[in-house]
mmCIF file of C-alpha atoms in Angstrom:
data_model
loop_
_atom_site.group_PDB
_atom_site.id
_atom_site.type_symbol
_atom_site.label_atom_id
_atom_site.label_comp_id
_atom_site.label_asym_id
_atom_site.label_seq_id
_atom_site.Cartn_x
_atom_site.Cartn_y
_atom_site.Cartn_z
ATOM 1 C CA MET Q 1 -30.901 -19.446 25.403
ATOM 2 C CA ASN Q 2 -30.801 -19.341 21.593
ATOM 3 C CA GLU Q 3 -27.322 -20.372 20.430
ATOM 4 C CA ILE Q 4 -27.005 -17.278 18.239
ATOM 5 C CA PHE Q 5 -27.344 -14.970 21.214
ATOM 6 C CA ALA Q 6 -25.306 -16.976 23.693
ATOM 7 C CA PRO Q 7 -21.739 -15.842 24.537
ATOM 8 C CA ALA Q 8 -19.086 -17.398 22.296
ATOM 9 C CA THR Q 9 -15.298 -17.472 22.375
ATOM 10 C CA LEU Q 10 -13.132 -16.246 19.520
ATOM 11 C CA GLY Q 11 -9.554 -17.060 20.472
ATOM 12 C CA PRO Q 12 -8.845 -15.191 23.715
ATOM 13 C CA VAL Q 13 -11.995 -13.035 23.392
ATOM 14 C CA THR Q 14 -15.538 -13.779 24.528
ATOM 15 C CA LEU Q 15 -18.226 -12.171 22.361
ATOM 16 C CA ARG Q 16 -21.701 -11.627 23.736
ATOM 17 C CA ASN Q 17 -23.183 -13.412 20.718
ATOM 18 C CA ARG Q 18 -22.229 -14.995 17.404
ATOM 19 C CA VAL Q 19 -23.048 -12.092 15.080
ATOM 20 C CA ILE Q 20 -20.227 -9.960 13.689
ATOM 21 C CA LYS Q 21 -20.646 -6.703 11.812
ATOM 22 C CA ALA Q 22 -18.665 -7.381 8.630
ATOM 23 C CA ALA Q 23 -16.085 -4.917 7.376
ATOM 24 C CA THR Q 24 -17.785 -2.430 5.050
ATOM 25 C CA PHE Q 25 -15.597 0.568 4.276
ATOM 26 C CA GLU Q 26 -17.186 3.494 6.101
ATOM 27 C CA GLY Q 27 -15.923 6.508 4.122
ATOM 28 C CA ARG Q 28 -15.775 8.632 7.274
ATOM 29 C CA THR Q 29 -12.067 9.465 7.566
ATOM 30 C CA PRO Q 30 -11.348 12.452 5.281
ATOM 31 C CA ASP Q 31 -7.984 13.084 6.961
ATOM 32 C CA ALA Q 32 -7.047 9.391 7.280
ATOM 33 C CA LEU Q 33 -7.796 9.568 11.004
ATOM 34 C CA VAL Q 34 -10.762 8.629 13.172
ATOM 35 C CA THR Q 35 -13.647 11.097 13.185
ATOM 36 C CA ASP Q 36 -16.697 11.459 15.410
ATOM 37 C CA GLU Q 37 -18.753 10.220 12.445
ATOM 38 C CA LEU Q 38 -16.755 6.991 12.333
ATOM 39 C CA ILE Q 39 -17.127 6.511 16.076
ATOM 40 C CA ASP Q 40 -20.880 7.072 15.833
ATOM 41 C CA PHE Q 41 -21.117 4.579 12.967
ATOM 42 C CA HIS Q 42 -19.659 1.765 15.063
ATOM 43 C CA ARG Q 43 -21.288 2.871 18.313
ATOM 44 C CA GLU Q 44 -24.692 2.624 16.637
ATOM 45 C CA VAL Q 45 -24.032 -0.901 15.368
ATOM 46 C CA ALA Q 46 -22.721 -1.944 18.791
ATOM 47 C CA ALA Q 47 -25.775 -0.484 20.502
ATOM 48 C CA GLY Q 48 -27.865 -2.461 18.014
ATOM 49 C CA GLY Q 49 -26.684 -5.722 19.555
ATOM 50 C CA VAL Q 50 -23.859 -7.241 17.499
ATOM 51 C CA GLY Q 51 -21.205 -9.286 19.236
ATOM 52 C CA MET Q 52 -18.384 -7.494 17.428
ATOM 53 C CA SER Q 53 -18.064 -4.657 14.927
ATOM 54 C CA THR Q 54 -15.265 -4.545 12.345
ATOM 55 C CA VAL Q 55 -13.542 -1.284 11.455
ATOM 56 C CA ALA Q 56 -12.700 -1.166 7.762
ATOM 57 C CA TYR Q 57 -10.265 -0.425 6.501
ATOM 58 C CA CYS Q 58 -6.979 0.081 8.418
ATOM 59 C CA ALA Q 59 -4.146 -0.095 5.891
ATOM 60 C CA VAL Q 60 -0.719 -1.259 7.018
ATOM 61 C CA ALA Q 61 1.038 1.395 4.897
ATOM 62 C CA PRO Q 62 0.046 4.680 3.219
ATOM 63 C CA GLY Q 63 0.288 3.068 -0.222
ATOM 64 C CA GLY Q 64 -1.969 0.222 0.895
ATOM 65 C CA ARG Q 65 -5.148 2.300 0.802
ATOM 66 C CA THR Q 66 -7.789 2.335 -1.915
ATOM 67 C CA ASP Q 67 -7.582 6.110 -1.579
ATOM 68 C CA ARG Q 68 -5.652 8.535 0.599
ATOM 69 C CA HIS Q 69 -8.610 9.231 2.899
ATOM 70 C CA GLN Q 70 -8.483 5.797 4.508
ATOM 71 C CA ILE Q 71 -6.836 5.205 7.859
ATOM 72 C CA TRP Q 72 -3.370 3.748 7.802
ATOM 73 C CA MET Q 73 -1.950 2.316 10.997
ATOM 74 C CA ARG Q 74 0.585 4.677 12.537
ATOM 75 C CA PRO Q 75 1.143 6.130 16.026
ATOM 76 C CA GLU Q 76 -0.825 9.283 15.151
ATOM 77 C CA ALA Q 77 -3.939 7.173 14.555
ATOM 78 C CA VAL Q 78 -3.900 5.388 17.915
ATOM 79 C CA ALA Q 79 -5.580 8.057 20.063
ATOM 80 C CA GLY Q 80 -8.596 8.278 17.763
ATOM 81 C CA LEU Q 81 -8.825 4.523 17.441
ATOM 82 C CA ARG Q 82 -8.766 4.241 21.230
ATOM 83 C CA LYS Q 83 -11.753 6.610 21.429
ATOM 84 C CA LEU Q 84 -13.550 4.381 18.944
ATOM 85 C CA THR Q 85 -12.817 1.124 20.770
ATOM 86 C CA ASP Q 86 -13.830 2.690 24.078
ATOM 87 C CA ALA Q 87 -17.144 3.782 22.560
ATOM 88 C CA VAL Q 88 -17.896 0.321 21.185
ATOM 89 C CA HIS Q 89 -16.925 -1.355 24.460
ATOM 90 C CA ALA Q 90 -19.235 1.002 26.340
ATOM 91 C CA GLU Q 91 -22.122 -0.489 24.317
ATOM 92 C CA GLY Q 92 -21.139 -4.020 25.333
ATOM 93 C CA ALA Q 93 -19.641 -5.169 22.018
ATOM 94 C CA ALA Q 94 -16.138 -6.159 20.976
ATOM 95 C CA VAL Q 95 -14.358 -4.467 18.078
ATOM 96 C CA SER Q 96 -11.976 -5.682 15.384
ATOM 97 C CA ALA Q 97 -9.646 -3.804 13.047
ATOM 98 C CA GLN Q 98 -9.423 -5.029 9.471
ATOM 99 C CA ILE Q 99 -5.770 -4.658 8.479
ATOM 100 C CA GLY Q 100 -4.175 -5.201 5.107
ATOM 101 C CA HIS Q 101 -2.684 -3.745 1.949
ATOM 102 C CA ALA Q 102 -4.907 -2.997 -1.035
ATOM 103 C CA GLY Q 103 -2.188 -3.965 -3.522
ATOM 104 C CA PRO Q 104 -3.549 -3.708 -7.086
ATOM 105 C CA VAL Q 105 -6.813 -2.250 -5.764
ATOM 106 C CA ALA Q 106 -4.938 0.754 -4.287
ATOM 107 C CA ASN Q 107 -5.361 4.089 -6.034
ATOM 108 C CA ALA Q 108 -1.839 5.285 -6.786
ATOM 109 C CA ALA Q 109 -3.031 8.672 -8.071
ATOM 110 C CA SER Q 110 -4.818 9.368 -4.798
ATOM 111 C CA ASN Q 111 -2.162 7.833 -2.528
ATOM 112 C CA ARG Q 112 0.665 9.414 -4.536
ATOM 113 C CA VAL Q 113 2.737 6.252 -4.299
ATOM 114 C CA PRO Q 114 2.680 3.314 -6.732
ATOM 115 C CA ALA Q 115 0.154 0.529 -6.298
ATOM 116 C CA LEU Q 116 1.644 -2.920 -5.722
ATOM 117 C CA ALA Q 117 0.981 -6.131 -7.601
ATOM 118 C CA PRO Q 118 2.651 -9.542 -7.606
ATOM 119 C CA SER Q 119 3.424 -9.212 -11.324
ATOM 120 C CA ALA Q 120 3.461 -6.425 -13.887
ATOM 121 C CA LEU Q 121 -0.053 -4.971 -14.164
ATOM 122 C CA PHE Q 122 -1.537 -1.717 -15.427
ATOM 123 C CA SER Q 123 -3.779 0.246 -13.045
ATOM 124 C CA PRO Q 124 -6.965 1.669 -14.606
ATOM 125 C CA LEU Q 125 -7.416 3.769 -11.466
ATOM 126 C CA SER Q 126 -4.177 5.719 -11.824
ATOM 127 C CA MET Q 127 -3.483 4.997 -15.511
ATOM 128 C CA SER Q 128 -0.003 3.820 -14.609
ATOM 129 C CA ALA Q 129 2.026 0.653 -14.194
ATOM 130 C CA MET Q 130 1.991 -1.009 -10.793
ATOM 131 C CA LYS Q 131 5.151 -1.719 -8.833
ATOM 132 C CA VAL Q 132 6.225 -5.343 -8.355
ATOM 133 C CA PRO Q 133 7.780 -5.778 -4.891
ATOM 134 C CA ASP Q 134 10.957 -7.820 -4.595
ATOM 135 C CA GLU Q 135 11.535 -10.319 -1.798
ATOM 136 C CA HIS Q 136 13.083 -7.699 0.477
ATOM 137 C CA GLU Q 137 10.050 -5.455 0.027
ATOM 138 C CA ILE Q 138 7.733 -8.397 0.678
ATOM 139 C CA LYS Q 139 9.553 -8.949 3.965
ATOM 140 C CA GLU Q 140 8.906 -5.291 4.824
ATOM 141 C CA LEU Q 141 5.222 -5.719 4.002
ATOM 142 C CA VAL Q 142 5.016 -8.719 6.318
ATOM 143 C CA GLY Q 143 6.578 -6.569 9.039
ATOM 144 C CA ALA Q 144 4.111 -3.765 8.322
ATOM 145 C CA HIS Q 145 1.211 -6.134 9.038
ATOM 146 C CA ALA Q 146 2.805 -7.142 12.330
ATOM 147 C CA ASN Q 147 3.331 -3.496 13.279
ATOM 148 C CA ALA Q 148 -0.289 -2.654 12.423
ATOM 149 C CA ALA Q 149 -1.441 -5.478 14.691
ATOM 150 C CA ARG Q 150 0.688 -4.143 17.561
ATOM 151 C CA LEU Q 151 -0.886 -0.717 17.122
ATOM 152 C CA ALA Q 152 -4.327 -2.341 17.151
ATOM 153 C CA VAL Q 153 -3.531 -3.842 20.554
ATOM 154 C CA GLU Q 154 -2.374 -0.426 21.774
ATOM 155 C CA ALA Q 155 -5.610 1.115 20.497
ATOM 156 C CA GLY Q 156 -7.759 -1.319 22.471
ATOM 157 C CA PHE Q 157 -9.032 -3.620 19.720
ATOM 158 C CA ASP Q 158 -10.185 -7.100 20.680
ATOM 159 C CA ALA Q 159 -9.237 -8.609 17.317
ATOM 160 C CA VAL Q 160 -7.647 -7.968 13.965
ATOM 161 C CA GLU Q 161 -8.971 -9.308 10.686
ATOM 162 C CA ILE Q 162 -6.219 -9.711 8.091
ATOM 163 C CA HIS Q 163 -7.460 -9.033 4.562
ATOM 164 C CA PHE Q 164 -6.664 -12.040 2.364
ATOM 165 C CA GLY Q 165 -9.592 -11.450 -0.007
ATOM 166 C CA HIS Q 166 -10.956 -9.551 -2.992
ATOM 167 C CA ASN Q 167 -7.625 -9.397 -4.873
ATOM 168 C CA TYR Q 168 -6.148 -6.994 -2.378
ATOM 169 C CA LEU Q 169 -2.398 -7.570 -2.115
ATOM 170 C CA VAL Q 170 -2.293 -10.981 -0.410
ATOM 171 C CA SER Q 171 -5.264 -12.209 -2.432
ATOM 172 C CA SER Q 172 -3.567 -11.088 -5.643
ATOM 173 C CA PHE Q 173 -0.530 -13.168 -4.675
ATOM 174 C CA LEU Q 174 -2.835 -16.159 -4.192
ATOM 175 C CA SER Q 175 -4.359 -15.699 -7.651
ATOM 176 C CA PRO Q 176 -2.668 -17.563 -10.532
ATOM 177 C CA LEU Q 177 -4.286 -15.045 -12.879
ATOM 178 C CA LEU Q 178 -2.497 -12.087 -11.272
ATOM 179 C CA ASN Q 179 0.616 -13.769 -9.871
ATOM 180 C CA ARG Q 180 3.044 -14.797 -12.605
ATOM 181 C CA ARG Q 181 6.194 -14.536 -10.509
ATOM 182 C CA LYS Q 182 9.124 -16.919 -10.937
ATOM 183 C CA ASP Q 183 10.544 -16.606 -7.402
ATOM 184 C CA ARG Q 184 9.553 -18.170 -4.060
ATOM 185 C CA TYR Q 185 6.273 -16.194 -4.079
ATOM 186 C CA GLY Q 186 4.971 -17.370 -7.459
ATOM 187 C CA GLY Q 187 4.211 -20.490 -9.440
ATOM 188 C CA SER Q 188 2.943 -23.321 -7.248
ATOM 189 C CA THR Q 189 0.033 -22.957 -4.847
ATOM 190 C CA ALA Q 190 2.485 -23.326 -1.962
ATOM 191 C CA ASN Q 191 4.596 -20.440 -3.255
ATOM 192 C CA ARG Q 192 1.598 -18.211 -3.910
ATOM 193 C CA ALA Q 193 0.351 -18.923 -0.374
ATOM 194 C CA ARG Q 194 3.699 -18.049 1.185
ATOM 195 C CA MET Q 195 2.897 -14.368 1.797
ATOM 196 C CA ALA Q 196 -0.437 -15.149 3.465
ATOM 197 C CA ARG Q 197 1.172 -17.690 5.784
ATOM 198 C CA GLU Q 198 4.097 -15.408 6.658
ATOM 199 C CA ILE Q 199 1.774 -12.504 7.440
ATOM 200 C CA ALA Q 200 -0.560 -14.605 9.606
ATOM 201 C CA CYS Q 201 2.379 -15.980 11.596
ATOM 202 C CA ALA Q 202 4.001 -12.548 11.943
ATOM 203 C CA VAL Q 203 0.759 -11.010 13.208
ATOM 204 C CA ARG Q 204 0.276 -13.809 15.722
ATOM 205 C CA GLU Q 205 3.847 -13.422 16.954
ATOM 206 C CA ALA Q 206 3.319 -9.671 17.294
ATOM 207 C CA VAL Q 207 0.148 -9.900 19.404
ATOM 208 C CA GLY Q 208 0.599 -13.235 21.150
ATOM 209 C CA GLY Q 209 -2.583 -14.178 22.944
ATOM 210 C CA LYS Q 210 -3.654 -10.609 23.697
ATOM 211 C CA ILE Q 211 -6.264 -10.366 20.949
ATOM 212 C CA ALA Q 212 -7.975 -12.631 18.419
ATOM 213 C CA VAL Q 213 -6.507 -12.944 14.940
ATOM 214 C CA THR Q 214 -8.813 -13.775 12.036
ATOM 215 C CA ALA Q 215 -8.443 -13.557 8.268
ATOM 216 C CA LYS Q 216 -10.887 -12.852 5.449
ATOM 217 C CA LEU Q 217 -10.037 -15.422 2.777
ATOM 218 C CA ASN Q 218 -11.252 -15.636 -0.805
ATOM 219 C CA MET Q 219 -12.803 -19.003 -1.587
ATOM 220 C CA GLU Q 220 -12.590 -18.083 -5.263
ATOM 221 C CA ASP Q 221 -11.927 -14.979 -7.347
ATOM 222 C CA GLY Q 222 -14.808 -15.497 -9.755
ATOM 223 C CA ARG Q 223 -12.656 -15.009 -12.852
ATOM 224 C CA ARG Q 224 -11.326 -17.613 -15.239
ATOM 225 C CA GLY Q 225 -7.721 -18.340 -14.319
ATOM 226 C CA GLY Q 226 -8.109 -16.939 -10.810
ATOM 227 C CA LEU Q 227 -8.093 -18.651 -7.431
ATOM 228 C CA THR Q 228 -10.494 -21.608 -7.279
ATOM 229 C CA VAL Q 229 -12.209 -23.338 -4.383
ATOM 230 C CA PRO Q 230 -9.893 -26.405 -4.401
ATOM 231 C CA GLU Q 231 -6.783 -24.192 -4.261
ATOM 232 C CA SER Q 232 -8.282 -22.000 -1.572
ATOM 233 C CA LEU Q 233 -9.124 -25.095 0.459
ATOM 234 C CA GLN Q 234 -5.463 -26.069 0.359
ATOM 235 C CA VAL Q 235 -4.419 -22.572 1.454
ATOM 236 C CA ALA Q 236 -6.943 -22.695 4.294
ATOM 237 C CA ALA Q 237 -5.595 -26.079 5.405
ATOM 238 C CA TRP Q 238 -2.073 -24.650 5.557
ATOM 239 C CA LEU Q 239 -3.269 -21.634 7.520
ATOM 240 C CA GLU Q 240 -5.038 -23.955 9.953
ATOM 241 C CA ALA Q 241 -1.935 -26.115 10.354
ATOM 242 C CA ASP Q 242 0.213 -23.038 11.053
ATOM 243 C CA GLY Q 243 -2.005 -22.288 14.060
ATOM 244 C CA ALA Q 244 -1.745 -18.519 13.783
ATOM 245 C CA LEU Q 245 -5.436 -17.782 13.195
ATOM 246 C CA ASP Q 246 -8.421 -18.045 15.515
ATOM 247 C CA ALA Q 247 -10.959 -18.089 12.655
ATOM 248 C CA LEU Q 248 -11.440 -17.636 8.926
ATOM 249 C CA GLU Q 249 -14.155 -15.450 7.418
ATOM 250 C CA LEU Q 250 -14.972 -16.883 3.996
ATOM 251 C CA THR Q 251 -15.607 -14.558 1.086
ATOM 252 C CA ALA Q 252 -15.450 -14.501 -2.716
ATOM 253 C CA GLY Q 253 -15.039 -12.115 -5.610
ATOM 254 C CA SER Q 254 -12.588 -9.428 -6.623
ATOM 255 C CA SER Q 255 -12.725 -5.665 -6.088
ATOM 256 C CA LEU Q 256 -10.418 -5.522 -9.098
ATOM 257 C CA LEU Q 257 -12.188 -7.949 -11.447
ATOM 258 C CA ASN Q 258 -15.588 -9.136 -10.169
ATOM 259 C CA PRO Q 259 -16.984 -7.272 -7.133
ATOM 260 C CA MET Q 260 -20.625 -8.310 -7.467
ATOM 261 C CA LEU Q 261 -19.786 -11.941 -6.650
ATOM 262 C CA LEU Q 262 -19.370 -10.789 -3.045
ATOM 263 C CA PHE Q 263 -22.620 -8.823 -2.930
ATOM 264 C CA HIS Q 264 -25.314 -10.404 -5.155
ATOM 265 C CA GLY Q 265 -28.519 -8.491 -5.785
ATOM 266 C CA ASP Q 266 -29.206 -5.409 -7.900
ATOM 267 C CA VAL Q 267 -26.346 -3.846 -9.865
ATOM 268 C CA PRO Q 268 -26.131 -0.040 -9.327
ATOM 269 C CA ARG Q 269 -24.187 0.779 -12.500
ATOM 270 C CA ARG Q 270 -25.726 4.222 -13.024
ATOM 271 C CA SER Q 271 -25.065 5.296 -9.421
ATOM 272 C CA PHE Q 272 -21.465 4.114 -9.593
ATOM 273 C CA ALA Q 273 -20.880 6.010 -12.828
ATOM 274 C CA ASN Q 274 -22.378 9.191 -11.378
ATOM 275 C CA ALA Q 275 -20.170 8.915 -8.271
ATOM 276 C CA LEU Q 276 -16.934 8.854 -10.271
ATOM 277 C CA PRO Q 277 -14.965 11.831 -11.620
ATOM 278 C CA GLY Q 278 -14.958 12.629 -15.352
ATOM 279 C CA PRO Q 279 -12.541 10.215 -17.108
ATOM 280 C CA ALA Q 280 -13.321 7.332 -14.760
ATOM 281 C CA ARG Q 281 -17.051 7.973 -15.239
ATOM 282 C CA TRP Q 282 -16.860 7.623 -19.005
ATOM 283 C CA GLY Q 283 -14.648 4.564 -18.735
ATOM 284 C CA PHE Q 284 -17.094 2.989 -16.332
ATOM 285 C CA LYS Q 285 -20.022 3.676 -18.648
ATOM 286 C CA VAL Q 286 -18.177 1.778 -21.375
ATOM 287 C CA ALA Q 287 -16.948 -1.162 -19.269
ATOM 288 C CA GLY Q 288 -19.378 -1.147 -16.348
ATOM 289 C CA ARG Q 289 -21.580 -3.973 -17.595
ATOM 290 C CA ALA Q 290 -18.621 -6.308 -17.957
ATOM 291 C CA PHE Q 291 -17.150 -5.213 -14.604
ATOM 292 C CA LEU Q 292 -20.332 -5.368 -12.514
ATOM 293 C CA LYS Q 293 -21.872 -8.720 -13.343
ATOM 294 C CA GLU Q 294 -25.301 -9.868 -12.228
ATOM 295 C CA TYR Q 295 -25.827 -12.421 -9.457
ATOM 296 C CA PRO Q 296 -29.421 -12.728 -8.194
ATOM 297 C CA TYR Q 297 -29.715 -12.334 -4.429
ATOM 298 C CA ARG Q 298 -30.583 -15.274 -2.212
ATOM 299 C CA GLU Q 299 -30.100 -15.902 1.474
ATOM 300 C CA ALA Q 300 -26.726 -17.390 2.458
ATOM 301 C CA PHE Q 301 -25.482 -17.097 -1.115
ATOM 302 C CA LEU Q 302 -21.919 -18.127 -0.201
ATOM 303 C CA LEU Q 303 -22.994 -21.166 1.826
ATOM 304 C CA GLU Q 304 -22.594 -23.749 -0.945
ATOM 305 C CA ARG Q 305 -18.918 -22.853 -1.323
ATOM 306 C CA ALA Q 306 -18.342 -22.338 2.388
ATOM 307 C CA ARG Q 307 -19.683 -25.743 3.446
ATOM 308 C CA GLN Q 308 -16.819 -27.339 1.516
ATOM 309 C CA PHE Q 309 -14.432 -25.530 3.868
ATOM 310 C CA ARG Q 310 -16.482 -26.608 6.872
ATOM 311 C CA ARG Q 311 -16.156 -30.244 5.822
ATOM 312 C CA GLU Q 312 -12.371 -30.027 5.466
ATOM 313 C CA LEU Q 313 -11.377 -27.765 8.371
ATOM 314 C CA SER Q 314 -11.711 -27.973 12.141
ATOM 315 C CA MET Q 315 -10.897 -24.320 12.934
ATOM 316 C CA PRO Q 316 -13.705 -21.807 13.608
ATOM 317 C CA LEU Q 317 -15.328 -20.388 10.467
ATOM 318 C CA ILE Q 318 -17.398 -17.240 9.947
ATOM 319 C CA LEU Q 319 -20.167 -17.392 7.332
ATOM 320 C CA LEU Q 320 -20.647 -14.227 5.299
ATOM 321 C CA GLY Q 321 -23.084 -13.365 2.510
ATOM 322 C CA GLY Q 322 -26.854 -12.980 2.727
ATOM 323 C CA ILE Q 323 -27.286 -13.348 6.481
ATOM 324 C CA THR Q 324 -30.390 -11.314 7.338
ATOM 325 C CA ASN Q 325 -32.725 -13.329 9.566
ATOM 326 C CA MET Q 326 -32.902 -15.943 12.309
ATOM 327 C CA ASP Q 327 -33.670 -18.822 9.956
ATOM 328 C CA THR Q 328 -30.462 -18.226 8.014
ATOM 329 C CA MET Q 329 -28.438 -17.858 11.208
ATOM 330 C CA ARG Q 330 -29.795 -21.153 12.503
ATOM 331 C CA THR Q 331 -28.900 -22.781 9.190
ATOM 332 C CA ALA Q 332 -25.340 -21.518 9.582
ATOM 333 C CA MET Q 333 -25.101 -22.959 13.096
ATOM 334 C CA ALA Q 334 -26.615 -26.271 11.979
ATOM 335 C CA GLU Q 335 -24.015 -26.460 9.195
ATOM 336 C CA GLY Q 336 -21.245 -26.090 11.779
ATOM 337 C CA PHE Q 337 -20.263 -22.443 11.361
ATOM 338 C CA ASP Q 338 -19.181 -20.713 14.535
ATOM 339 C CA PHE Q 339 -20.170 -17.117 13.691
ATOM 340 C CA VAL Q 340 -22.103 -15.198 11.057
ATOM 341 C CA ALA Q 341 -21.174 -11.821 9.579
ATOM 342 C CA MET Q 342 -23.698 -9.204 8.461
ATOM 343 C CA GLY Q 343 -23.053 -6.151 6.303
ATOM 344 C CA ARG Q 344 -25.745 -4.432 4.240
ATOM 345 C CA ALA Q 345 -28.609 -5.490 6.507
ATOM 346 C CA LEU Q 346 -26.976 -3.561 9.371
ATOM 347 C CA LEU Q 347 -26.411 -0.496 7.187
ATOM 348 C CA ARG Q 348 -30.175 -0.483 6.658
ATOM 349 C CA GLU Q 349 -31.054 -1.327 10.292
ATOM 350 C CA PRO Q 350 -28.275 -1.086 12.885
ATOM 351 C CA ASN Q 351 -30.744 -2.371 15.502
ATOM 352 C CA LEU Q 352 -31.770 -5.430 13.472
ATOM 353 C CA LEU Q 353 -30.307 -7.833 16.027
ATOM 354 C CA HIS Q 354 -32.447 -6.368 18.803
ATOM 355 C CA ARG Q 355 -35.531 -6.745 16.618
ATOM 356 C CA ILE Q 356 -34.691 -10.351 15.771
ATOM 357 C CA ARG Q 357 -33.997 -11.191 19.392
ATOM 358 C CA SER Q 358 -37.382 -9.850 20.488
ATOM 359 C CA ASP Q 359 -39.243 -11.456 17.559
ATOM 360 C CA GLU Q 360 -37.559 -14.336 15.720
ATOM 361 C CA SER Q 361 -39.874 -13.957 12.735
ATOM 362 C CA THR Q 362 -38.368 -10.532 11.989
ATOM 363 C CA ARG Q 363 -37.180 -10.003 8.437
ATOM 364 C CA SER Q 364 -34.642 -7.395 7.368
ATOM 365 C CA VAL Q 365 -36.041 -4.517 5.349
ATOM 366 C CA CYS Q 366 -32.862 -4.388 3.238
ATOM 367 C CA VAL Q 367 -33.895 -4.907 -0.403
ATOM 368 C CA HIS Q 368 -30.379 -5.755 -1.668
ATOM 369 C CA CYS Q 369 -30.459 -2.862 -4.118
ATOM 370 C CA ASN Q 370 -26.738 -2.263 -3.453
ATOM 371 C CA GLU Q 371 -27.174 1.497 -3.769
ATOM 372 C CA CYS Q 372 -25.055 1.634 -0.610
ATOM 373 C CA MET Q 373 -22.022 0.554 -2.650
ATOM 374 C CA PRO Q 374 -21.426 3.868 -4.492
ATOM 375 C CA THR Q 375 -21.809 5.815 -1.226
ATOM 376 C CA ILE Q 376 -18.337 4.658 -0.143
ATOM 377 C CA TYR Q 377 -17.071 7.869 -1.737
ATOM 378 C CA THR Q 378 -19.167 10.132 0.495
ATOM 379 C CA GLY Q 379 -19.827 8.151 3.684
ATOM 380 C CA THR Q 380 -21.144 4.583 3.389
ATOM 381 C CA ARG Q 381 -24.844 4.454 4.189
ATOM 382 C CA CYS Q 382 -28.199 3.039 3.166
ATOM 383 C CA ILE Q 383 -29.826 5.687 0.996
ATOM 384 C CA TYR Q 384 -33.292 4.610 2.178
ATOM 385 C CA ARG Q 385 -32.744 5.222 5.874
ATOM 386 C CA PRO Q 386 -34.966 8.157 6.830
ATOM 387 C CA ASP Q 387 -32.477 9.303 9.495
ATOM 388 C CA ARG Q 388 -29.654 9.513 6.953
ATOM 389 C CA THR Q 389 -30.708 12.670 5.145
ATOM 390 C CA ARG Q 390 -27.714 14.685 6.402
ATOM 391 C CA GLU Q 391 -25.134 16.031 3.970
ATOM 392 C CA PRO Q 392 -22.645 13.337 2.935
ATOM 393 C CA ILE Q 393 -19.068 13.529 4.177
ATOM 394 C CA GLU Q 394 -16.872 15.316 1.669
ATOM 395 C CA LEU Q 395 -13.890 13.192 0.737
ATOM 396 C CA THR Q 396 -12.737 15.324 -2.228
ATOM 397 C CA LEU Q 397 -12.256 12.662 -4.884
ATOM 398 C CA ASP Q 398 -8.909 12.842 -6.633
ATOM 399 C CA ARG Q 399 -9.502 14.276 -10.111
ATOM 400 C CA ARG Q 400 -6.216 13.239 -11.695
ATOM 401 C CA TYR Q 401 -7.255 9.775 -12.823
#
């Protein structure tokens, strides 16, 4: 049997194949709870043949969301999440919950609590200063991640993916550009990595061997002065030595400073501007070209960075970025990666894996236009899918920023 479609172990979990649906915020939780639309989103991907689907994004605290419509992990959310995991399991796939705190990427105006950052920063989203947590509050945040993981077990998830990327809270602590602290959580690489290591160990202690624990780790921020590949390699080596994680999913870029480094392809500046409310729209039209940089699309566009991690680490690694066909998947396996993660290609064709399995010459019809990116505000979707002509989900964007 083709190695891609053979069963594979991820910690204590056996997946039916080596393809994971990457976390792509779904925009289907207007009341910060699971909806039938969210269940259908993941059921469809599971029915399409992936080994595991990732629910994004499950914040560990109400202030850890990029807006107040996102799920945050609390007892009231468990029943809905259990319906979702049951639905995915019924299709033969496993399911992971992406947990984390958005930190400086959180929208304080929408959440109605201050955004958090490792050092004093100004939030363009809420037009206010961010809060800098002290060491006691950091300890509480570590505990919040552990509690979210326990709730994920209760809700029937097979894995949790801890968000250490994209300059969300932990990633911002890793970044020397954003972290200018003078205490145990700032300064040296070891100090800036302390939060990530404490959270990974706390999550593992909370769940034991019941579910898999992975982390999405930035290889680099893509901004001068930010986290670089050599520093990230050192962080990854420490995480491996701690033994708390079953795998790392390697990513790059910053939702705060350089989001297109993660995506590559066309840059939908006009669509983003039109999706934003008044003041933010005008600000985006002024700064959008500097914020959304251009990176031409190519298959496996993060591979060159990721293979450096493969050379240095022995733990399982998940390759993300431009995985759309069998040739690229085989390249990933030949390079020593244990799993591949797909995002936009599955938004365009949830059944792509079935098509590839029946005909290995199949090519994704995703054109990497990235017009799916602005739809996060109304229900993430490929705008070119003919069966996605329904009215978008109304999330009522906060108009105060």
